Coordinates of C-alpha atoms and ligand atoms in Angstrom, one line a residue:
Chain A
M1 CA -27.9 21.7 -10.7
T2 CA -28.8 20.4 -7.2
Q3 CA -27.9 21.2 -3.7
S4 CA -24.5 20.0 -2.6
L5 CA -24.4 17.1 -0.2
G6 CA -21.7 19.0 1.6
L7 CA -19.9 15.9 2.6
L8 CA -16.1 15.7 2.8
I9 CA -14.1 12.7 1.7
E10 CA -11.9 10.7 4.1
T11 CA -8.2 11.5 3.9
P12 CA -6.4 8.7 1.9
S13 CA -4.3 6.2 3.8
Q14 CA -0.6 5.6 3.2
T15 CA 1.5 2.7 4.3
A16 CA 2.8 2.8 7.9
G17 CA 6.2 2.0 6.5
P18 CA 9.1 0.1 8.2
Y19 CA 9.5 2.6 11.0
V20 CA 6.0 2.7 12.4
H21 CA 7.5 1.6 15.7
I22 CA 9.2 5.0 16.1
G23 CA 5.9 6.8 16.2
C24 CA 3.6 4.2 17.8
I25 CA 5.8 2.1 20.1
P26 CA 9.0 4.2 20.5
T27 CA 10.3 2.3 23.6
F28 CA 10.0 -0.9 21.7
A29 CA 12.0 0.8 18.9
G30 CA 14.7 1.7 21.4
I31 CA 13.7 5.4 21.8
E32 CA 13.7 5.9 25.5
G33 CA 12.8 9.0 27.5
V34 CA 10.4 10.8 25.2
Y35 CA 7.2 9.2 26.7
P36 CA 7.1 7.4 30.1
E37 CA 6.0 4.2 28.3
D38 CA 4.5 2.9 25.1
L39 CA 0.8 3.4 24.6
G40 CA -1.6 0.4 24.9
L41 CA 0.9 -2.0 26.6
S42 CA -2.0 -4.0 28.1
P43 CA -5.7 -4.1 27.4
V44 CA -6.5 -5.1 31.0
A45 CA -5.5 -3.7 34.5
N46 CA -5.3 -5.9 37.6
G47 CA -8.6 -7.0 38.8
A48 CA -10.3 -7.4 35.4
K49 CA -13.2 -9.8 35.7
G50 CA -13.2 -12.9 33.5
D51 CA -10.7 -15.4 32.1
I52 CA -7.2 -14.1 31.3
I53 CA -6.1 -15.6 28.0
T54 CA -3.0 -15.5 25.8
I55 CA -3.2 -15.4 22.0
T56 CA -0.1 -16.0 20.0
G57 CA 0.5 -16.0 16.3
S58 CA 2.2 -14.6 13.2
I59 CA 1.3 -12.5 10.2
Y60 CA 2.4 -14.3 7.1
D61 CA 2.9 -12.6 3.7
G62 CA 2.1 -14.1 0.4
T63 CA 5.3 -16.2 0.4
G64 CA 4.6 -17.7 3.8
W65 CA 7.1 -15.6 5.6
A66 CA 6.3 -14.5 9.1
M67 CA 6.5 -10.7 8.9
R68 CA 9.0 -9.2 11.4
D69 CA 7.8 -5.6 11.1
A70 CA 4.0 -5.8 11.5
M71 CA 2.3 -3.8 14.2
L72 CA -1.2 -4.7 15.5
E73 CA -3.9 -3.1 17.5
S74 CA -6.8 -4.8 19.2
W75 CA -10.1 -3.5 20.5
Q76 CA -12.5 -5.5 22.5
A77 CA -15.4 -5.7 25.0
D78 CA -15.1 -6.8 28.6
A79 CA -16.1 -10.3 29.9
S80 CA -19.8 -9.2 29.9
G81 CA -19.7 -7.8 26.4
L82 CA -19.5 -4.1 27.3
Y83 CA -17.0 -1.7 25.7
P84 CA -15.0 0.7 27.8
G85 CA -17.1 3.8 28.5
Q86 CA -20.4 2.0 28.2
E87 CA -22.5 2.0 31.3
G88 CA -21.6 -0.9 33.7
A89 CA -18.4 -1.7 31.8
D90 CA -15.6 -3.3 33.8
P91 CA -13.3 -0.3 34.8
N92 CA -10.3 -2.6 34.7
V93 CA -10.8 -3.5 31.0
L94 CA -9.2 -0.8 28.8
G95 CA -10.0 -2.8 25.7
F96 CA -7.2 -1.4 23.6
C97 CA -3.8 -3.0 23.0
R98 CA -0.9 -2.3 20.7
F99 CA 1.6 -5.0 20.0
A100 CA 4.2 -5.9 17.4
A101 CA 5.6 -9.0 15.8
D102 CA 8.9 -10.0 17.4
K103 CA 11.8 -8.7 15.3
D104 CA 13.5 -12.1 15.4
T105 CA 10.7 -14.6 15.2
G106 CA 7.8 -12.7 13.7
E107 CA 5.5 -13.9 16.5
Y108 CA 3.1 -11.7 18.5
T109 CA 1.5 -12.2 21.9
L110 CA -1.7 -10.7 23.2
K111 CA -2.6 -11.2 26.8
T112 CA -6.1 -10.1 27.6
V113 CA -9.4 -11.0 29.1
K114 CA -11.7 -13.1 27.0
P115 CA -14.5 -10.8 25.8
G116 CA -18.2 -11.6 26.1
P117 CA -20.8 -11.6 23.3
V118 CA -21.9 -8.1 22.0
A119 CA -25.2 -7.2 20.5
D120 CA -25.2 -5.6 17.0
R121 CA -27.7 -2.9 16.1
N122 CA -30.4 -5.3 15.2
G123 CA -30.1 -7.0 18.6
N124 CA -28.4 -10.1 17.2
M125 CA -25.7 -11.4 19.5
M126 CA -22.2 -11.4 18.0
A127 CA -20.0 -14.3 19.3
P128 CA -17.1 -13.2 21.5
H129 CA -14.5 -11.6 19.4
I130 CA -11.5 -9.2 19.4
S131 CA -11.2 -6.6 16.6
I132 CA -7.7 -6.5 15.1
W133 CA -6.1 -3.9 12.9
I134 CA -2.8 -4.6 11.1
V135 CA -0.3 -2.2 9.6
A136 CA 3.1 -2.7 8.1
R137 CA 5.4 -1.7 5.3
G138 CA 3.7 -2.8 2.0
I139 CA 0.2 -2.5 3.5
N140 CA -1.2 0.6 1.9
I141 CA -4.4 0.7 4.0
G142 CA -4.6 -0.9 7.5
L143 CA -6.3 -4.3 7.5
H144 CA -9.3 -5.0 9.8
T145 CA -10.1 -8.5 10.9
R146 CA -11.5 -10.3 14.0
I147 CA -10.4 -13.1 16.3
Y148 CA -13.1 -15.5 17.3
F149 CA -12.6 -18.5 19.6
E150 CA -13.0 -22.2 18.7
D151 CA -14.4 -23.0 22.2
E152 CA -17.3 -20.5 21.9
D153 CA -20.6 -20.9 20.1
N154 CA -20.0 -19.2 16.8
Q155 CA -23.1 -20.7 15.0
N156 CA -25.2 -17.5 15.0
D157 CA -22.6 -14.9 14.6
P158 CA -23.9 -12.4 12.0
L159 CA -20.5 -11.7 10.5
L160 CA -19.3 -15.2 10.3
N161 CA -22.6 -16.2 8.7
R162 CA -22.0 -13.7 5.9
I163 CA -18.9 -15.6 4.7
E164 CA -20.1 -17.6 1.7
Q165 CA -17.2 -20.0 1.4
R166 CA -17.6 -21.8 4.7
H167 CA -14.1 -23.1 4.9
R168 CA -12.9 -19.4 5.1
V169 CA -14.7 -19.0 8.4
E170 CA -11.8 -21.0 10.0
T171 CA -9.4 -18.2 9.2
L172 CA -11.1 -16.0 11.9
I173 CA -11.2 -18.6 14.6
A174 CA -8.4 -18.9 17.2
K175 CA -7.4 -22.5 18.0
K176 CA -7.0 -23.6 21.5
S177 CA -3.3 -24.4 22.2
G178 CA -3.4 -24.7 26.0
D179 CA -5.6 -24.2 29.1
T180 CA -5.8 -20.5 28.6
A181 CA -3.8 -20.2 25.4
Y182 CA -4.9 -19.7 21.7
R183 CA -3.1 -19.6 18.4
F184 CA -4.3 -17.1 15.7
D185 CA -2.3 -16.7 12.5
V186 CA -3.0 -14.2 9.8
R187 CA -2.3 -14.9 6.2
L188 CA -2.3 -11.8 4.0
Q189 CA -2.5 -13.7 0.7
G190 CA -2.6 -17.1 -0.9
D191 CA -3.6 -20.5 0.7
G192 CA -5.8 -19.9 3.7
E193 CA -6.0 -16.1 3.2
T194 CA -7.6 -14.5 6.2
V195 CA -10.9 -12.9 5.7
F196 CA -10.4 -9.1 6.0
L197 CA -13.2 -6.7 6.7
D198 CA -14.5 -3.6 5.0
I199 CA -16.6 -2.6 8.0
Chain B
M1 CA -16.6 6.8 23.6
T2 CA -19.9 5.1 23.4
G3 CA -21.5 6.5 20.3
T4 CA -23.0 3.7 18.2
S5 CA -24.2 5.5 15.1
P6 CA -23.1 3.5 12.0
L7 CA -19.9 4.6 10.2
M8 CA -20.2 5.8 6.6
P9 CA -18.7 3.1 4.4
R10 CA -15.1 3.6 3.4
Q11 CA -14.8 4.8 -0.2
R12 CA -12.0 2.4 -1.2
D13 CA -11.5 4.1 -4.6
K14 CA -10.4 7.2 -2.8
H15 CA -7.7 5.3 -1.0
P16 CA -4.4 3.7 -2.3
Q17 CA -4.5 0.5 -4.3
P18 CA -3.4 -2.3 -1.9
F19 CA -1.6 -4.1 -4.8
W20 CA 0.8 -1.8 -6.6
P21 CA 3.7 -3.6 -8.3
D22 CA 5.9 -0.4 -8.5
Y23 CA 5.8 -0.6 -4.7
K24 CA 7.3 -4.0 -4.5
T25 CA 6.5 -4.9 -0.9
S26 CA 2.8 -4.5 -1.5
V27 CA 2.9 -7.4 -4.0
T28 CA 3.0 -10.0 -1.3
R29 CA 1.3 -8.0 1.4
S30 CA -2.0 -7.1 -0.2
P31 CA -5.0 -9.4 0.1
S32 CA -5.9 -11.0 -3.2
L33 CA -9.5 -11.9 -2.2
P34 CA -12.2 -9.3 -1.8
L35 CA -12.8 -7.8 1.7
L36 CA -16.0 -8.8 3.5
S37 CA -18.2 -5.7 3.5
M38 CA -20.7 -5.1 6.3
D39 CA -22.5 -2.4 8.2
S40 CA -20.4 -1.3 11.2
T41 CA -21.3 -2.7 14.6
P42 CA -20.4 -1.5 18.1
S43 CA -17.1 -3.2 17.7
E44 CA -16.1 -0.7 15.1
E45 CA -18.2 2.3 16.3
T46 CA -16.5 2.5 19.7
G47 CA -12.9 3.1 20.3
P48 CA -10.3 3.8 22.9
P49 CA -10.5 7.3 24.5
F50 CA -7.2 9.1 25.4
G51 CA -7.2 12.1 27.7
H52 CA -5.0 15.2 27.7
S53 CA -3.4 13.9 30.9
L54 CA -1.6 11.3 28.8
L55 CA 0.6 14.1 27.4
G56 CA 3.9 15.5 28.6
P57 CA 4.6 19.2 27.9
L58 CA 7.1 18.5 25.1
D59 CA 5.2 15.6 23.5
N60 CA 4.3 17.7 20.4
N61 CA 7.7 19.4 20.2
L62 CA 10.1 17.2 18.2
I63 CA 12.8 19.8 18.3
L64 CA 13.1 19.4 22.0
N65 CA 11.4 16.2 23.2
Y66 CA 14.3 13.8 22.6
S67 CA 16.8 15.8 24.7
Q68 CA 13.9 16.7 27.1
G69 CA 14.6 20.4 26.5
K70 CA 18.4 20.4 26.8
A71 CA 19.3 20.9 23.1
S72 CA 17.6 21.6 19.8
A73 CA 17.4 19.2 16.9
V74 CA 19.2 20.3 13.7
G75 CA 17.2 21.4 10.7
E76 CA 14.7 23.8 9.3
R77 CA 12.3 24.7 12.1
I78 CA 8.6 24.2 11.1
R79 CA 5.2 24.2 12.7
V80 CA 2.7 21.7 11.4
H81 CA -0.8 22.5 12.3
G82 CA -4.3 21.7 11.1
Q83 CA -7.8 20.5 12.0
I84 CA -9.3 17.0 12.2
L85 CA -12.8 16.8 10.8
D86 CA -15.1 13.9 9.9
E87 CA -16.9 13.5 6.6
T88 CA -19.9 15.5 7.8
G89 CA -17.6 18.4 8.4
R90 CA -17.7 18.2 12.2
P91 CA -14.5 18.8 14.1
V92 CA -13.1 15.7 15.9
P93 CA -12.0 17.0 19.3
N94 CA -9.9 15.1 21.9
T95 CA -8.4 12.6 19.5
L96 CA -4.9 11.3 19.7
I97 CA -2.5 12.1 16.8
E98 CA 1.0 10.5 16.7
I99 CA 3.7 11.4 14.2
W100 CA 7.1 10.1 13.2
Q101 CA 9.7 11.2 10.7
A102 CA 13.3 11.1 9.6
N103 CA 15.7 13.8 10.7
A104 CA 16.9 16.7 8.6
G105 CA 19.3 14.4 6.8
G106 CA 16.7 11.8 6.0
R107 CA 17.7 9.3 8.6
Y108 CA 15.4 7.5 11.1
R109 CA 16.4 6.6 14.6
H110 CA 15.7 2.9 14.0
V111 CA 17.9 -0.2 13.9
K112 CA 16.6 -1.0 10.4
D113 CA 17.7 2.3 9.0
T114 CA 21.3 2.1 7.7
Y115 CA 21.4 5.1 5.5
F116 CA 24.7 7.0 5.9
A117 CA 23.2 10.4 6.7
A118 CA 24.2 11.1 10.3
L119 CA 22.0 10.6 13.3
D120 CA 21.2 13.8 15.1
P121 CA 21.9 13.2 18.8
N122 CA 19.1 15.6 19.7
F123 CA 16.4 14.1 17.5
G124 CA 14.2 11.1 18.3
G125 CA 11.6 11.5 15.6
C126 CA 8.3 10.9 17.4
G127 CA 5.7 13.2 18.7
R128 CA 2.1 13.1 19.8
T129 CA -0.8 15.4 20.7
I130 CA -4.5 15.4 21.3
T131 CA -6.8 17.7 19.4
D132 CA -8.5 20.6 21.2
E133 CA -12.3 21.1 21.4
Y134 CA -12.3 22.4 17.8
G135 CA -10.3 19.4 16.5
R136 CA -7.2 21.5 16.1
Y137 CA -3.6 20.3 16.7
E138 CA 0.0 21.5 16.2
F139 CA 3.5 20.2 16.2
L140 CA 6.8 21.9 16.3
T141 CA 9.5 19.9 14.4
I142 CA 12.2 20.1 11.8
R143 CA 11.6 19.5 8.1
P144 CA 12.6 15.9 7.4
G145 CA 15.0 15.1 4.6
A146 CA 14.2 13.0 1.6
Y147 CA 15.8 9.6 1.7
P148 CA 16.6 6.7 -0.6
W149 CA 15.0 3.3 0.0
P150 CA 15.4 -0.2 -1.4
N151 CA 12.7 -0.7 -4.0
R152 CA 13.5 0.0 -7.6
A153 CA 17.1 0.8 -8.4
N154 CA 16.9 4.5 -7.5
D155 CA 13.8 5.3 -5.5
W156 CA 13.7 8.2 -3.0
R157 CA 10.9 9.1 -0.6
P158 CA 9.8 12.7 -0.8
M159 CA 10.0 14.6 2.4
H160 CA 7.2 13.4 4.6
I161 CA 5.8 13.0 8.1
H162 CA 3.9 9.9 9.1
F163 CA 0.6 10.5 10.8
S164 CA -1.5 8.1 12.9
I165 CA -5.0 9.2 14.0
F166 CA -7.5 7.4 16.2
G167 CA -10.8 9.3 15.9
H168 CA -13.4 8.1 18.3
A169 CA -14.2 4.7 16.7
F170 CA -11.9 1.8 16.0
G171 CA -13.3 1.8 12.4
Q172 CA -12.0 5.4 11.9
R173 CA -8.4 4.3 12.5
L174 CA -6.1 5.9 9.9
I175 CA -2.4 6.0 9.2
S176 CA -1.2 8.4 6.4
Q177 CA 1.7 10.6 5.4
M178 CA 2.0 14.4 5.0
Y179 CA 4.1 15.6 2.0
F180 CA 5.4 19.2 1.5
Q181 CA 4.3 21.6 -1.2
G182 CA 6.6 21.9 -4.1
D183 CA 8.6 18.7 -3.5
P184 CA 9.5 17.3 -7.0
L185 CA 10.0 13.8 -5.5
I186 CA 6.2 13.4 -4.9
D187 CA 5.6 12.7 -8.5
L188 CA 8.4 10.1 -8.7
C189 CA 7.3 8.2 -5.5
P190 CA 5.7 4.8 -6.0
I191 CA 4.2 4.9 -2.5
A192 CA 2.5 8.3 -3.3
A193 CA 1.4 6.7 -6.6
T194 CA -0.6 4.0 -4.9
I195 CA -3.3 6.7 -4.6
R196 CA -4.7 6.8 -8.1
D197 CA -7.0 9.8 -7.7
R198 CA -4.7 12.8 -8.1
S199 CA -7.1 15.1 -6.2
Q200 CA -6.9 12.7 -3.3
L201 CA -3.1 12.6 -3.4
D202 CA -3.1 16.4 -3.4
R203 CA -4.8 16.3 -0.1
L204 CA -1.7 14.8 1.5
V205 CA 0.4 17.7 0.3
A206 CA 0.6 20.4 3.0
P207 CA 0.8 24.0 1.7
L208 CA 3.3 26.5 3.1
D209 CA 1.3 28.8 5.4
M210 CA 3.2 32.0 5.8
Q211 CA 0.4 33.7 7.7
N212 CA 0.9 31.2 10.5
S213 CA 4.6 31.2 10.4
R214 CA 6.5 33.0 13.1
P215 CA 9.0 35.6 12.0
H216 CA 12.6 34.7 12.8
D217 CA 11.5 31.4 14.3
Y218 CA 9.6 28.9 12.1
L219 CA 7.8 28.3 8.9
A220 CA 4.3 26.8 9.1
Y221 CA 2.6 24.1 7.0
K222 CA -1.1 23.4 7.2
F223 CA -2.4 19.8 7.2
D224 CA -6.1 19.1 7.7
I225 CA -7.3 15.5 8.0
V226 CA -10.7 14.0 7.4
L227 CA -11.8 10.8 9.2
R228 CA -14.8 8.6 8.3
G229 CA -18.2 10.1 9.3
R230 CA -21.2 8.6 10.9
R231 CA -24.7 8.4 9.4
Q232 CA -27.1 10.5 11.3
T233 CA -30.8 9.5 11.3
M234 CA -33.6 9.3 13.7
F235 CA -34.4 5.8 12.2
E236 CA -31.3 4.3 13.6
N237 CA -31.5 2.0 16.6
K238 CA -35.1 1.2 15.9
P239 CA -36.0 -2.4 14.9
E240 CA -37.5 -2.8 11.4
G241 CA -41.1 -1.7 11.0
M242 CA -41.2 0.3 14.3
Ligands
LIG301 FE1 9.1 7.4 6.1

């Protein structure tokens, strides 16, 4: 016998199901009056420093169908690479946003400030990125991924450099679709499957 | 929150199988390639803080919050309470919990739910709260009904409450479901069956807690939740060799 490590095990995940909107974005789901407004409507307040950008895209299932029921959350640093709560962080960047695929088109939109590079624990700079978490019916454990930007220098990003099949790096890079607009599609399965993270 | 200790890796074998053919929707919505595993970074070790000022007085009372206190929802009155801990056993204080559920007849207030159980005019089905300094939380609600769903020819969901928990790090984000002790539908449910480790599934089944029930008012169920922990070492944050 040995001493016990005394560690607990994380509670298992379960799918968010088709009605996740009721709990997380009730106003979007048509449930008015319980809360004043949905949580995480915008990751920035007026006066946020940096470039305001719009990212649009869809979450495709393995058949190529743009899912109508996906819910996403994003978490990001401010324009100088600081997370909310860190010393010197922009008080007008909340960093967190919650948004859903449109129920008719399956398209999502995220309007935010473009984040700056963030150092990892070893002092290596990570290229500007937004962390994304995706839940929906049929997804048994939420999927983490990242949005990088094609007009940033992604050469030395420690995470992107870990991807052995170099063509898969492209699945994490938002493509410029206008002056301040980007396109970022997620493919859960099949051709061009997005790189998901166990991080 | 600014803590940047690394997160303990997720033990994926303790979680549901992403691909589980008996749960048909998972077949086309589960990645077929391996996930990219990496040590966490500040992007996963930080997360959005939510303060108690976010909450209205009825936010954790699903019996009254849809009517804003004017009328009670129909159903068996229950209190759901518990504690949020991390894998090191530390309580997780001040963290946001959101729940949603069907009404007593098994019907959700959602355009996509066309089950012919009646809507309850006084039940919305959502609630939220923030844990106290000891990681504790409670909700007052009604026991949700079981409901049929389109999967195999005759699948029914056991009675359940959906839970969403933030923790203090984006990498701790968790959505799960609470089941009820003694429900025979748990063993027939293909969604519950996505968790292959029976002892892990048991952790989603809340026991009846008579000692915390209130006579002539409500029954209680206890539901504790564990989030990912953080590695604790004095060697962290020092470059190699220092
Ligand atoms: Fe449900």
